[in-house]
């Protein structure tokens, strides 16, 4: 399939209700409103196709950008390629669920994520912390340096309250993910979550809300999910 054929198929799969949900989360035109599950048959047909993924991502259409992440070949993408994709990420569902997810399947994931976390740019920070969540939730504990993750937890504790909102949400998720998916630092992450406390987000909306890593950790422990690892990062 070429880019025009894929775009036609995506448009046919679009639903107005799904489109409204995406827009409520920050997406903007152009988009069709395609449920991610509806893309699977086409993804199985195309498999990995980096040139096509690049064409789709460049359209700026949210559904096409998401599908680009599904069919991308992360192993051939460079640090510069991921920076370019992040440059085009205009809201968190692109930075955290497309770019960061694709990055998490590479050998350069931590290297790239570290630069994004240090960037002081909201969506890059959010994508960087989110990438670590995808990594920790899918890779063996032995693939990580305990001392580095310990330092990252300390960094979160010291900076989360002054971080940009999307970065704050991703950092909160990082505490939770370390607690549940990286067993060697479970206790430290639990204590970090308690010291951080609940966070208020959505202050720019009619009604803000509180998020709490501690509460979510306890709920996951109640479901016996300590040590959780997913088989796949991308759908």
JSON list of C-alpha atoms in Angstrom, two decimals:
[
{"chain": "A", "resi": 1, "resn": "UNK", "atom": "CA", "xyz": [0.00, 0.00, 0.00]},
{"chain": "A", "resi": 2, "resn": "UNK", "atom": "CA", "xyz": [1.19, 3.52, -0.74]},
{"chain": "A", "resi": 3, "resn": "UNK", "atom": "CA", "xyz": [0.57, 6.60, 1.39]},
{"chain": "A", "resi": 4, "resn": "UNK", "atom": "CA", "xyz": [-2.58, 7.64, -0.49]},
{"chain": "A", "resi": 5, "resn": "UNK", "atom": "CA", "xyz": [-4.12, 4.19, -0.14]},
{"chain": "A", "resi": 6, "resn": "UNK", "atom": "CA", "xyz": [-3.37, 4.12, 3.58]},
{"chain": "A", "resi": 7, "resn": "UNK", "atom": "CA", "xyz": [-4.88, 7.58, 4.06]},
{"chain": "A", "resi": 8, "resn": "UNK", "atom": "CA", "xyz": [-8.02, 6.52, 2.21]},
{"chain": "A", "resi": 9, "resn": "UNK", "atom": "CA", "xyz": [-8.34, 3.42, 4.38]},
{"chain": "A", "resi": 10, "resn": "UNK", "atom": "CA", "xyz": [-7.81, 5.43, 7.57]},
{"chain": "A", "resi": 11, "resn": "UNK", "atom": "CA", "xyz": [-10.46, 7.92, 6.51]},
{"chain": "A", "resi": 12, "resn": "UNK", "atom": "CA", "xyz": [-12.90, 5.08, 5.89]},
{"chain": "A", "resi": 13, "resn": "UNK", "atom": "CA", "xyz": [-12.20, 3.71, 9.39]},
{"chain": "A", "resi": 14, "resn": "UNK", "atom": "CA", "xyz": [-12.74, 7.08, 11.10]},
{"chain": "A", "resi": 15, "resn": "UNK", "atom": "CA", "xyz": [-15.58, 7.59, 13.57]},
{"chain": "A", "resi": 16, "resn": "UNK", "atom": "CA", "xyz": [-16.91, 10.98, 14.64]},
{"chain": "A", "resi": 17, "resn": "UNK", "atom": "CA", "xyz": [-17.22, 9.90, 18.28]},
{"chain": "A", "resi": 18, "resn": "UNK", "atom": "CA", "xyz": [-13.57, 8.77, 18.40]},
{"chain": "A", "resi": 19, "resn": "UNK", "atom": "CA", "xyz": [-12.53, 11.99, 16.66]},
{"chain": "A", "resi": 20, "resn": "UNK", "atom": "CA", "xyz": [-14.24, 14.05, 19.37]},
{"chain": "A", "resi": 21, "resn": "UNK", "atom": "CA", "xyz": [-12.46, 12.07, 22.09]},
{"chain": "A", "resi": 22, "resn": "UNK", "atom": "CA", "xyz": [-9.06, 12.69, 20.48]},
{"chain": "A", "resi": 23, "resn": "UNK", "atom": "CA", "xyz": [-9.82, 16.39, 20.07]},
{"chain": "A", "resi": 24, "resn": "UNK", "atom": "CA", "xyz": [-10.87, 16.64, 23.73]},
{"chain": "A", "resi": 25, "resn": "UNK", "atom": "CA", "xyz": [-7.41, 15.31, 24.63]},
{"chain": "A", "resi": 26, "resn": "UNK", "atom": "CA", "xyz": [-5.57, 17.87, 22.49]},
{"chain": "A", "resi": 27, "resn": "UNK", "atom": "CA", "xyz": [-5.63, 16.58, 18.92]},
{"chain": "A", "resi": 28, "resn": "UNK", "atom": "CA", "xyz": [-6.55, 18.96, 16.13]},
{"chain": "A", "resi": 29, "resn": "UNK", "atom": "CA", "xyz": [-7.35, 18.75, 12.45]},
{"chain": "A", "resi": 30, "resn": "UNK", "atom": "CA", "xyz": [-6.44, 16.95, 10.31]},
{"chain": "A", "resi": 31, "resn": "UNK", "atom": "CA", "xyz": [-7.60, 13.68, 11.83]},
{"chain": "A", "resi": 32, "resn": "UNK", "atom": "CA", "xyz": [-10.22, 11.01, 11.10]},
{"chain": "A", "resi": 33, "resn": "UNK", "atom": "CA", "xyz": [-10.86, 9.47, 14.52]},
{"chain": "A", "resi": 34, "resn": "UNK", "atom": "CA", "xyz": [-9.67, 5.90, 13.98]},
{"chain": "A", "resi": 35, "resn": "UNK", "atom": "CA", "xyz": [-9.73, 3.50, 16.93]},
{"chain": "A", "resi": 36, "resn": "UNK", "atom": "CA", "xyz": [-6.31, 1.91, 17.36]},
{"chain": "A", "resi": 37, "resn": "UNK", "atom": "CA", "xyz": [-7.74, -1.60, 17.21]},
{"chain": "A", "resi": 38, "resn": "UNK", "atom": "CA", "xyz": [-9.28, -0.88, 13.82]},
{"chain": "A", "resi": 39, "resn": "UNK", "atom": "CA", "xyz": [-5.78, -0.35, 12.41]},
{"chain": "A", "resi": 40, "resn": "UNK", "atom": "CA", "xyz": [-4.56, -3.86, 13.20]},
{"chain": "A", "resi": 41, "resn": "UNK", "atom": "CA", "xyz": [-5.65, -5.64, 9.98]},
{"chain": "A", "resi": 42, "resn": "UNK", "atom": "CA", "xyz": [-3.86, -3.03, 7.86]},
{"chain": "A", "resi": 43, "resn": "UNK", "atom": "CA", "xyz": [-0.80, -3.17, 10.13]},
{"chain": "A", "resi": 44, "resn": "UNK", "atom": "CA", "xyz": [-0.61, -6.96, 9.68]},
{"chain": "A", "resi": 45, "resn": "UNK", "atom": "CA", "xyz": [-0.75, -6.50, 5.92]},
{"chain": "A", "resi": 46, "resn": "UNK", "atom": "CA", "xyz": [1.96, -3.84, 5.76]},
{"chain": "A", "resi": 47, "resn": "UNK", "atom": "CA", "xyz": [4.18, -4.99, 8.66]},
{"chain": "A", "resi": 48, "resn": "UNK", "atom": "CA", "xyz": [7.27, -2.76, 9.12]},
{"chain": "A", "resi": 49, "resn": "UNK", "atom": "CA", "xyz": [7.80, -0.12, 6.44]},
{"chain": "A", "resi": 50, "resn": "UNK", "atom": "CA", "xyz": [9.95, 2.82, 7.50]},
{"chain": "A", "resi": 51, "resn": "UNK", "atom": "CA", "xyz": [9.69, 4.85, 4.25]},
{"chain": "A", "resi": 52, "resn": "UNK", "atom": "CA", "xyz": [5.89, 4.63, 4.38]},
{"chain": "A", "resi": 53, "resn": "UNK", "atom": "CA", "xyz": [5.92, 5.43, 8.11]},
{"chain": "A", "resi": 54, "resn": "UNK", "atom": "CA", "xyz": [7.92, 8.60, 7.41]},
{"chain": "A", "resi": 55, "resn": "UNK", "atom": "CA", "xyz": [5.44, 9.70, 4.74]},
{"chain": "A", "resi": 56, "resn": "UNK", "atom": "CA", "xyz": [2.48, 9.10, 7.03]},
{"chain": "A", "resi": 57, "resn": "UNK", "atom": "CA", "xyz": [4.05, 10.84, 10.02]},
{"chain": "A", "resi": 58, "resn": "UNK", "atom": "CA", "xyz": [4.84, 13.89, 7.86]},
{"chain": "A", "resi": 59, "resn": "UNK", "atom": "CA", "xyz": [1.14, 14.39, 7.01]},
{"chain": "A", "resi": 60, "resn": "UNK", "atom": "CA", "xyz": [0.47, 15.84, 10.46]},
{"chain": "A", "resi": 61, "resn": "UNK", "atom": "CA", "xyz": [-2.77, 13.82, 10.53]},
{"chain": "A", "resi": 62, "resn": "UNK", "atom": "CA", "xyz": [-3.02, 12.33, 14.04]},
{"chain": "A", "resi": 63, "resn": "UNK", "atom": "CA", "xyz": [-4.34, 8.95, 12.86]},
{"chain": "A", "resi": 64, "resn": "UNK", "atom": "CA", "xyz": [-1.65, 8.72, 10.19]},
{"chain": "A", "resi": 65, "resn": "UNK", "atom": "CA", "xyz": [1.01, 9.67, 12.73]},
{"chain": "A", "resi": 66, "resn": "UNK", "atom": "CA", "xyz": [-0.21, 6.95, 15.08]},
{"chain": "A", "resi": 67, "resn": "UNK", "atom": "CA", "xyz": [-0.22, 4.36, 12.31]},
{"chain": "A", "resi": 68, "resn": "UNK", "atom": "CA", "xyz": [3.29, 5.50, 11.35]},
{"chain": "A", "resi": 69, "resn": "UNK", "atom": "CA", "xyz": [4.40, 4.48, 14.84]},
{"chain": "A", "resi": 70, "resn": "UNK", "atom": "CA", "xyz": [2.75, 1.08, 14.41]},
{"chain": "A", "resi": 71, "resn": "UNK", "atom": "CA", "xyz": [4.55, 0.24, 11.15]},
{"chain": "A", "resi": 72, "resn": "UNK", "atom": "CA", "xyz": [7.84, 2.05, 11.83]},
{"chain": "A", "resi": 73, "resn": "UNK", "atom": "CA", "xyz": [11.08, 0.10, 12.00]},
{"chain": "A", "resi": 74, "resn": "UNK", "atom": "CA", "xyz": [12.61, 1.58, 15.18]},
{"chain": "A", "resi": 75, "resn": "UNK", "atom": "CA", "xyz": [15.90, -0.24, 14.71]},
{"chain": "A", "resi": 76, "resn": "UNK", "atom": "CA", "xyz": [16.78, 1.85, 11.64]},
{"chain": "A", "resi": 77, "resn": "UNK", "atom": "CA", "xyz": [15.83, 5.17, 13.26]},
{"chain": "A", "resi": 78, "resn": "UNK", "atom": "CA", "xyz": [18.61, 7.38, 14.60]},
{"chain": "A", "resi": 79, "resn": "UNK", "atom": "CA", "xyz": [18.73, 9.87, 17.47]},
{"chain": "A", "resi": 80, "resn": "UNK", "atom": "CA", "xyz": [18.20, 12.62, 14.88]},
{"chain": "A", "resi": 81, "resn": "UNK", "atom": "CA", "xyz": [15.17, 10.79, 13.45]},
{"chain": "A", "resi": 82, "resn": "UNK", "atom": "CA", "xyz": [13.54, 10.60, 16.87]},
{"chain": "A", "resi": 83, "resn": "UNK", "atom": "CA", "xyz": [14.31, 14.26, 17.53]},
{"chain": "A", "resi": 84, "resn": "UNK", "atom": "CA", "xyz": [12.64, 15.10, 14.22]},
{"chain": "A", "resi": 85, "resn": "UNK", "atom": "CA", "xyz": [9.57, 13.07, 15.15]},
{"chain": "A", "resi": 86, "resn": "UNK", "atom": "CA", "xyz": [9.46, 14.75, 18.53]},
{"chain": "A", "resi": 87, "resn": "UNK", "atom": "CA", "xyz": [9.68, 18.17, 16.86]},
{"chain": "A", "resi": 88, "resn": "UNK", "atom": "CA", "xyz": [6.39, 17.37, 15.12]},
{"chain": "A", "resi": 89, "resn": "UNK", "atom": "CA", "xyz": [4.70, 16.06, 18.29]},
{"chain": "A", "resi": 90, "resn": "UNK", "atom": "CA", "xyz": [2.14, 18.73, 19.08]},
{"chain": "A", "resi": 91, "resn": "UNK", "atom": "CA", "xyz": [0.40, 17.11, 22.07]},
{"chain": "A", "resi": 92, "resn": "UNK", "atom": "CA", "xyz": [1.08, 14.37, 24.59]},
{"chain": "A", "resi": 93, "resn": "UNK", "atom": "CA", "xyz": [-0.65, 11.53, 22.74]},
{"chain": "A", "resi": 94, "resn": "UNK", "atom": "CA", "xyz": [1.95, 11.96, 19.99]},
{"chain": "A", "resi": 95, "resn": "UNK", "atom": "CA", "xyz": [4.99, 12.49, 22.25]},
{"chain": "A", "resi": 96, "resn": "UNK", "atom": "CA", "xyz": [4.13, 9.77, 24.79]},
{"chain": "A", "resi": 97, "resn": "UNK", "atom": "CA", "xyz": [2.14, 7.17, 22.84]},
{"chain": "A", "resi": 98, "resn": "UNK", "atom": "CA", "xyz": [3.73, 7.37, 19.40]},
{"chain": "A", "resi": 99, "resn": "UNK", "atom": "CA", "xyz": [7.27, 8.72, 19.61]},
{"chain": "A", "resi": 100, "resn": "UNK", "atom": "CA", "xyz": [8.19, 7.40, 23.07]},
{"chain": "A", "resi": 101, "resn": "UNK", "atom": "CA", "xyz": [6.64, 4.00, 22.36]},
{"chain": "A", "resi": 102, "resn": "UNK", "atom": "CA", "xyz": [8.57, 3.65, 19.10]},
{"chain": "A", "resi": 103, "resn": "UNK", "atom": "CA", "xyz": [11.79, 4.78, 20.80]},
{"chain": "A", "resi": 104, "resn": "UNK", "atom": "CA", "xyz": [11.30, 2.17, 23.55]},
{"chain": "A", "resi": 105, "resn": "UNK", "atom": "CA", "xyz": [11.99, -0.62, 21.05]},
{"chain": "A", "resi": 106, "resn": "UNK", "atom": "CA", "xyz": [15.51, 0.60, 20.27]},
{"chain": "A", "resi": 107, "resn": "UNK", "atom": "CA", "xyz": [18.96, 0.22, 21.79]},
{"chain": "A", "resi": 108, "resn": "UNK", "atom": "CA", "xyz": [19.34, 4.01, 22.00]},
{"chain": "A", "resi": 109, "resn": "UNK", "atom": "CA", "xyz": [16.17, 4.52, 24.02]},
{"chain": "A", "resi": 110, "resn": "UNK", "atom": "CA", "xyz": [17.77, 5.59, 27.29]},
{"chain": "A", "resi": 111, "resn": "UNK", "atom": "CA", "xyz": [20.31, 7.81, 25.55]},
{"chain": "A", "resi": 112, "resn": "UNK", "atom": "CA", "xyz": [17.62, 9.72, 23.63]},
{"chain": "A", "resi": 113, "resn": "UNK", "atom": "CA", "xyz": [15.17, 9.83, 26.55]},
{"chain": "A", "resi": 114, "resn": "UNK", "atom": "CA", "xyz": [17.87, 11.28, 28.81]},
{"chain": "A", "resi": 115, "resn": "UNK", "atom": "CA", "xyz": [18.39, 14.22, 26.43]},
{"chain": "A", "resi": 116, "resn": "UNK", "atom": "CA", "xyz": [14.65, 14.86, 26.28]},
{"chain": "A", "resi": 117, "resn": "UNK", "atom": "CA", "xyz": [14.29, 14.80, 30.06]},
{"chain": "A", "resi": 118, "resn": "UNK", "atom": "CA", "xyz": [17.09, 17.37, 30.34]},
{"chain": "A", "resi": 119, "resn": "UNK", "atom": "CA", "xyz": [15.63, 19.61, 27.62]},
{"chain": "A", "resi": 120, "resn": "UNK", "atom": "CA", "xyz": [13.22, 21.62, 29.84]},
{"chain": "A", "resi": 121, "resn": "UNK", "atom": "CA", "xyz": [10.66, 21.37, 27.00]},
{"chain": "A", "resi": 122, "resn": "UNK", "atom": "CA", "xyz": [7.31, 20.03, 28.22]},
{"chain": "A", "resi": 123, "resn": "UNK", "atom": "CA", "xyz": [6.57, 17.40, 25.56]},
{"chain": "A", "resi": 124, "resn": "UNK", "atom": "CA", "xyz": [10.17, 16.28, 25.26]},
{"chain": "A", "resi": 125, "resn": "UNK", "atom": "CA", "xyz": [10.32, 15.83, 29.04]},
{"chain": "A", "resi": 126, "resn": "UNK", "atom": "CA", "xyz": [7.00, 14.01, 28.98]},
{"chain": "A", "resi": 127, "resn": "UNK", "atom": "CA", "xyz": [8.17, 11.77, 26.15]},
{"chain": "A", "resi": 128, "resn": "UNK", "atom": "CA", "xyz": [11.45, 11.03, 27.90]},
{"chain": "A", "resi": 129, "resn": "UNK", "atom": "CA", "xyz": [9.88, 10.02, 31.21]},
{"chain": "A", "resi": 130, "resn": "UNK", "atom": "CA", "xyz": [7.18, 8.07, 29.36]},
{"chain": "A", "resi": 131, "resn": "UNK", "atom": "CA", "xyz": [9.82, 6.18, 27.39]},
{"chain": "A", "resi": 132, "resn": "UNK", "atom": "CA", "xyz": [11.38, 4.98, 30.65]},
{"chain": "A", "resi": 133, "resn": "UNK", "atom": "CA", "xyz": [7.92, 3.80, 31.75]},
{"chain": "A", "resi": 134, "resn": "UNK", "atom": "CA", "xyz": [7.54, 1.78, 28.55]},
{"chain": "A", "resi": 135, "resn": "UNK", "atom": "CA", "xyz": [11.06, 0.38, 29.01]},
{"chain": "A", "resi": 136, "resn": "UNK", "atom": "CA", "xyz": [10.65, -0.56, 32.66]},
{"chain": "A", "resi": 137, "resn": "UNK", "atom": "CA", "xyz": [7.30, -2.14, 31.96]},
{"chain": "A", "resi": 138, "resn": "UNK", "atom": "CA", "xyz": [8.64, -4.43, 29.23]},
{"chain": "A", "resi": 139, "resn": "UNK", "atom": "CA", "xyz": [12.34, -5.17, 29.78]},
{"chain": "A", "resi": 140, "resn": "UNK", "atom": "CA", "xyz": [14.14, -7.30, 32.33]},
{"chain": "A", "resi": 141, "resn": "UNK", "atom": "CA", "xyz": [15.31, -5.56, 35.50]},
{"chain": "A", "resi": 142, "resn": "UNK", "atom": "CA", "xyz": [18.88, -6.55, 34.66]},
{"chain": "A", "resi": 143, "resn": "UNK", "atom": "CA", "xyz": [18.86, -4.21, 31.65]},
{"chain": "A", "resi": 144, "resn": "UNK", "atom": "CA", "xyz": [18.85, -1.14, 33.92]},
{"chain": "A", "resi": 145, "resn": "UNK", "atom": "CA", "xyz": [21.42, 0.45, 36.21]},
{"chain": "A", "resi": 146, "resn": "UNK", "atom": "CA", "xyz": [19.92, 0.54, 39.68]},
{"chain": "A", "resi": 147, "resn": "UNK", "atom": "CA", "xyz": [22.03, 3.56, 40.65]},
{"chain": "A", "resi": 148, "resn": "UNK", "atom": "CA", "xyz": [20.74, 5.53, 37.66]},
{"chain": "A", "resi": 149, "resn": "UNK", "atom": "CA", "xyz": [17.09, 4.79, 38.43]},
{"chain": "A", "resi": 150, "resn": "UNK", "atom": "CA", "xyz": [17.73, 5.68, 42.07]},
{"chain": "A", "resi": 151, "resn": "UNK", "atom": "CA", "xyz": [19.06, 9.07, 40.95]},
{"chain": "A", "resi": 152, "resn": "UNK", "atom": "CA", "xyz": [16.07, 9.54, 38.65]},
{"chain": "A", "resi": 153, "resn": "UNK", "atom": "CA", "xyz": [13.66, 8.93, 41.52]},
{"chain": "A", "resi": 154, "resn": "UNK", "atom": "CA", "xyz": [15.52, 11.56, 43.52]},
{"chain": "A", "resi": 155, "resn": "UNK", "atom": "CA", "xyz": [15.31, 13.95, 40.57]},
{"chain": "A", "resi": 156, "resn": "UNK", "atom": "CA", "xyz": [11.57, 13.40, 40.34]},
{"chain": "A", "resi": 157, "resn": "UNK", "atom": "CA", "xyz": [11.07, 14.06, 44.03]},
{"chain": "A", "resi": 158, "resn": "UNK", "atom": "CA", "xyz": [13.03, 17.30, 43.85]},
{"chain": "A", "resi": 159, "resn": "UNK", "atom": "CA", "xyz": [11.53, 18.71, 40.63]},
{"chain": "A", "resi": 160, "resn": "UNK", "atom": "CA", "xyz": [8.08, 17.25, 40.02]},
{"chain": "A", "resi": 161, "resn": "UNK", "atom": "CA", "xyz": [6.10, 19.99, 41.74]},
{"chain": "A", "resi": 162, "resn": "UNK", "atom": "CA", "xyz": [7.65, 22.70, 39.53]},
{"chain": "A", "resi": 163, "resn": "UNK", "atom": "CA", "xyz": [7.63, 20.67, 36.30]},
{"chain": "A", "resi": 164, "resn": "UNK", "atom": "CA", "xyz": [5.35, 21.49, 33.31]},
{"chain": "A", "resi": 165, "resn": "UNK", "atom": "CA", "xyz": [2.03, 19.68, 33.57]},
{"chain": "A", "resi": 166, "resn": "UNK", "atom": "CA", "xyz": [2.53, 16.89, 31.02]},
{"chain": "A", "resi": 167, "resn": "UNK", "atom": "CA", "xyz": [6.03, 16.25, 32.39]},
{"chain": "A", "resi": 168, "resn": "UNK", "atom": "CA", "xyz": [4.57, 16.16, 35.90]},
{"chain": "A", "resi": 169, "resn": "UNK", "atom": "CA", "xyz": [2.04, 13.51, 34.86]},
{"chain": "A", "resi": 170, "resn": "UNK", "atom": "CA", "xyz": [4.74, 11.39, 33.19]},
{"chain": "A", "resi": 171, "resn": "UNK", "atom": "CA", "xyz": [7.05, 11.74, 36.20]},
{"chain": "A", "resi": 172, "resn": "UNK", "atom": "CA", "xyz": [4.24, 10.62, 38.49]},
{"chain": "A", "resi": 173, "resn": "UNK", "atom": "CA", "xyz": [3.78, 7.58, 36.24]},
{"chain": "A", "resi": 174, "resn": "UNK", "atom": "CA", "xyz": [7.53, 6.94, 36.39]},
{"chain": "A", "resi": 175, "resn": "UNK", "atom": "CA", "xyz": [7.36, 6.63, 40.20]},
{"chain": "A", "resi": 176, "resn": "UNK", "atom": "CA", "xyz": [4.47, 4.18, 39.86]},
{"chain": "A", "resi": 177, "resn": "UNK", "atom": "CA", "xyz": [6.23, 2.17, 37.13]},
{"chain": "A", "resi": 178, "resn": "UNK", "atom": "CA", "xyz": [9.46, 1.83, 39.10]},
{"chain": "A", "resi": 179, "resn": "UNK", "atom": "CA", "xyz": [7.43, 0.68, 42.11]},
{"chain": "A", "resi": 180, "resn": "UNK", "atom": "CA", "xyz": [5.54, -1.98, 40.17]},
{"chain": "A", "resi": 181, "resn": "UNK", "atom": "CA", "xyz": [7.89, -3.04, 37.36]},
{"chain": "A", "resi": 182, "resn": "UNK", "atom": "CA", "xyz": [11.41, -2.63, 38.78]},
{"chain": "A", "resi": 183, "resn": "UNK", "atom": "CA", "xyz": [11.41, -4.79, 41.90]},
{"chain": "A", "resi": 184, "resn": "UNK", "atom": "CA", "xyz": [14.88, -3.81, 43.25]},
{"chain": "A", "resi": 185, "resn": "UNK", "atom": "CA", "xyz": [13.64, -0.25, 43.90]},
{"chain": "A", "resi": 186, "resn": "UNK", "atom": "CA", "xyz": [10.06, -1.03, 44.85]},
{"chain": "A", "resi": 187, "resn": "UNK", "atom": "CA", "xyz": [10.39, 0.18, 48.44]},
{"chain": "A", "resi": 188, "resn": "UNK", "atom": "CA", "xyz": [12.25, 3.35, 47.47]},
{"chain": "A", "resi": 189, "resn": "UNK", "atom": "CA", "xyz": [9.62, 4.19, 44.85]},
{"chain": "A", "resi": 190, "resn": "UNK", "atom": "CA", "xyz": [6.84, 3.63, 47.38]},
{"chain": "A", "resi": 191, "resn": "UNK", "atom": "CA", "xyz": [8.54, 6.01, 49.82]},
{"chain": "A", "resi": 192, "resn": "UNK", "atom": "CA", "xyz": [9.17, 8.54, 47.05]},
{"chain": "A", "resi": 193, "resn": "UNK", "atom": "CA", "xyz": [5.49, 8.45, 46.11]},
{"chain": "A", "resi": 194, "resn": "UNK", "atom": "CA", "xyz": [4.51, 9.15, 49.70]},
{"chain": "A", "resi": 195, "resn": "UNK", "atom": "CA", "xyz": [6.91, 12.10, 49.98]},
{"chain": "A", "resi": 196, "resn": "UNK", "atom": "CA", "xyz": [5.74, 13.57, 46.66]},
{"chain": "A", "resi": 197, "resn": "UNK", "atom": "CA", "xyz": [2.10, 13.24, 47.66]},
{"chain": "A", "resi": 198, "resn": "UNK", "atom": "CA", "xyz": [-0.90, 13.98, 45.44]},
{"chain": "A", "resi": 199, "resn": "UNK", "atom": "CA", "xyz": [-0.48, 16.34, 42.49]},
{"chain": "A", "resi": 200, "resn": "UNK", "atom": "CA", "xyz": [-3.07, 18.75, 41.13]},
{"chain": "A", "resi": 201, "resn": "UNK", "atom": "CA", "xyz": [-3.30, 18.83, 37.32]},
{"chain": "A", "resi": 202, "resn": "UNK", "atom": "CA", "xyz": [-5.67, 20.39, 34.81]},
{"chain": "A", "resi": 203, "resn": "UNK", "atom": "CA", "xyz": [-5.56, 23.83, 36.39]},
{"chain": "A", "resi": 204, "resn": "UNK", "atom": "CA", "xyz": [-6.28, 25.35, 32.97]},
{"chain": "A", "resi": 205, "resn": "UNK", "atom": "CA", "xyz": [-9.56, 23.42, 32.72]},
{"chain": "A", "resi": 206, "resn": "UNK", "atom": "CA", "xyz": [-12.93, 24.12, 34.33]},
{"chain": "A", "resi": 207, "resn": "UNK", "atom": "CA", "xyz": [-12.25, 21.42, 36.92]},
{"chain": "A", "resi": 208, "resn": "UNK", "atom": "CA", "xyz": [-8.78, 20.32, 38.03]},
{"chain": "A", "resi": 209, "resn": "UNK", "atom": "CA", "xyz": [-8.04, 16.86, 39.42]},
{"chain": "A", "resi": 210, "resn": "UNK", "atom": "CA", "xyz": [-5.54, 15.16, 41.70]},
{"chain": "A", "resi": 211, "resn": "UNK", "atom": "CA", "xyz": [-3.29, 12.29, 40.72]},
{"chain": "A", "resi": 212, "resn": "UNK", "atom": "CA", "xyz": [-1.43, 10.13, 43.20]},
{"chain": "A", "resi": 213, "resn": "UNK", "atom": "CA", "xyz": [1.29, 7.58, 42.52]},
{"chain": "A", "resi": 214, "resn": "UNK", "atom": "CA", "xyz": [0.77, 6.20, 46.04]},
{"chain": "A", "resi": 215, "resn": "UNK", "atom": "CA", "xyz": [-2.91, 5.47, 45.44]},
{"chain": "A", "resi": 216, "resn": "UNK", "atom": "CA", "xyz": [-2.21, 3.79, 42.10]},
{"chain": "A", "resi": 217, "resn": "UNK", "atom": "CA", "xyz": [0.62, 1.71, 43.56]},
{"chain": "A", "resi": 218, "resn": "UNK", "atom": "CA", "xyz": [-1.64, 0.43, 46.30]},
{"chain": "A", "resi": 219, "resn": "UNK", "atom": "CA", "xyz": [-4.38, -0.46, 43.81]},
{"chain": "A", "resi": 220, "resn": "UNK", "atom": "CA", "xyz": [-1.85, -2.39, 41.70]},
{"chain": "A", "resi": 221, "resn": "UNK", "atom": "CA", "xyz": [-0.50, -4.18, 44.79]},
{"chain": "A", "resi": 222, "resn": "UNK", "atom": "CA", "xyz": [-4.05, -5.16, 45.70]},
{"chain": "A", "resi": 223, "resn": "UNK", "atom": "CA", "xyz": [-4.27, -6.78, 42.25]},
{"chain": "A", "resi": 224, "resn": "UNK", "atom": "CA", "xyz": [-0.97, -8.65, 42.85]},
{"chain": "A", "resi": 225, "resn": "UNK", "atom": "CA", "xyz": [0.76, -6.84, 39.99]},
{"chain": "A", "resi": 226, "resn": "UNK", "atom": "CA", "xyz": [4.19, -6.38, 41.57]},
{"chain": "A", "resi": 227, "resn": "UNK", "atom": "CA", "xyz": [6.82, -7.25, 38.95]},
{"chain": "A", "resi": 228, "resn": "UNK", "atom": "CA", "xyz": [4.46, -6.58, 36.03]},
{"chain": "A", "resi": 229, "resn": "UNK", "atom": "CA", "xyz": [6.04, -6.78, 32.56]},
{"chain": "A", "resi": 230, "resn": "UNK", "atom": "CA", "xyz": [4.20, -6.50, 29.25]},
{"chain": "A", "resi": 231, "resn": "UNK", "atom": "CA", "xyz": [5.16, -8.69, 26.27]},
{"chain": "A", "resi": 232, "resn": "UNK", "atom": "CA", "xyz": [4.90, -5.94, 23.67]},
{"chain": "A", "resi": 233, "resn": "UNK", "atom": "CA", "xyz": [5.26, -2.19, 23.77]},
{"chain": "A", "resi": 234, "resn": "UNK", "atom": "CA", "xyz": [3.65, -1.36, 20.43]},
{"chain": "A", "resi": 235, "resn": "UNK", "atom": "CA", "xyz": [0.24, -2.72, 19.51]}
]
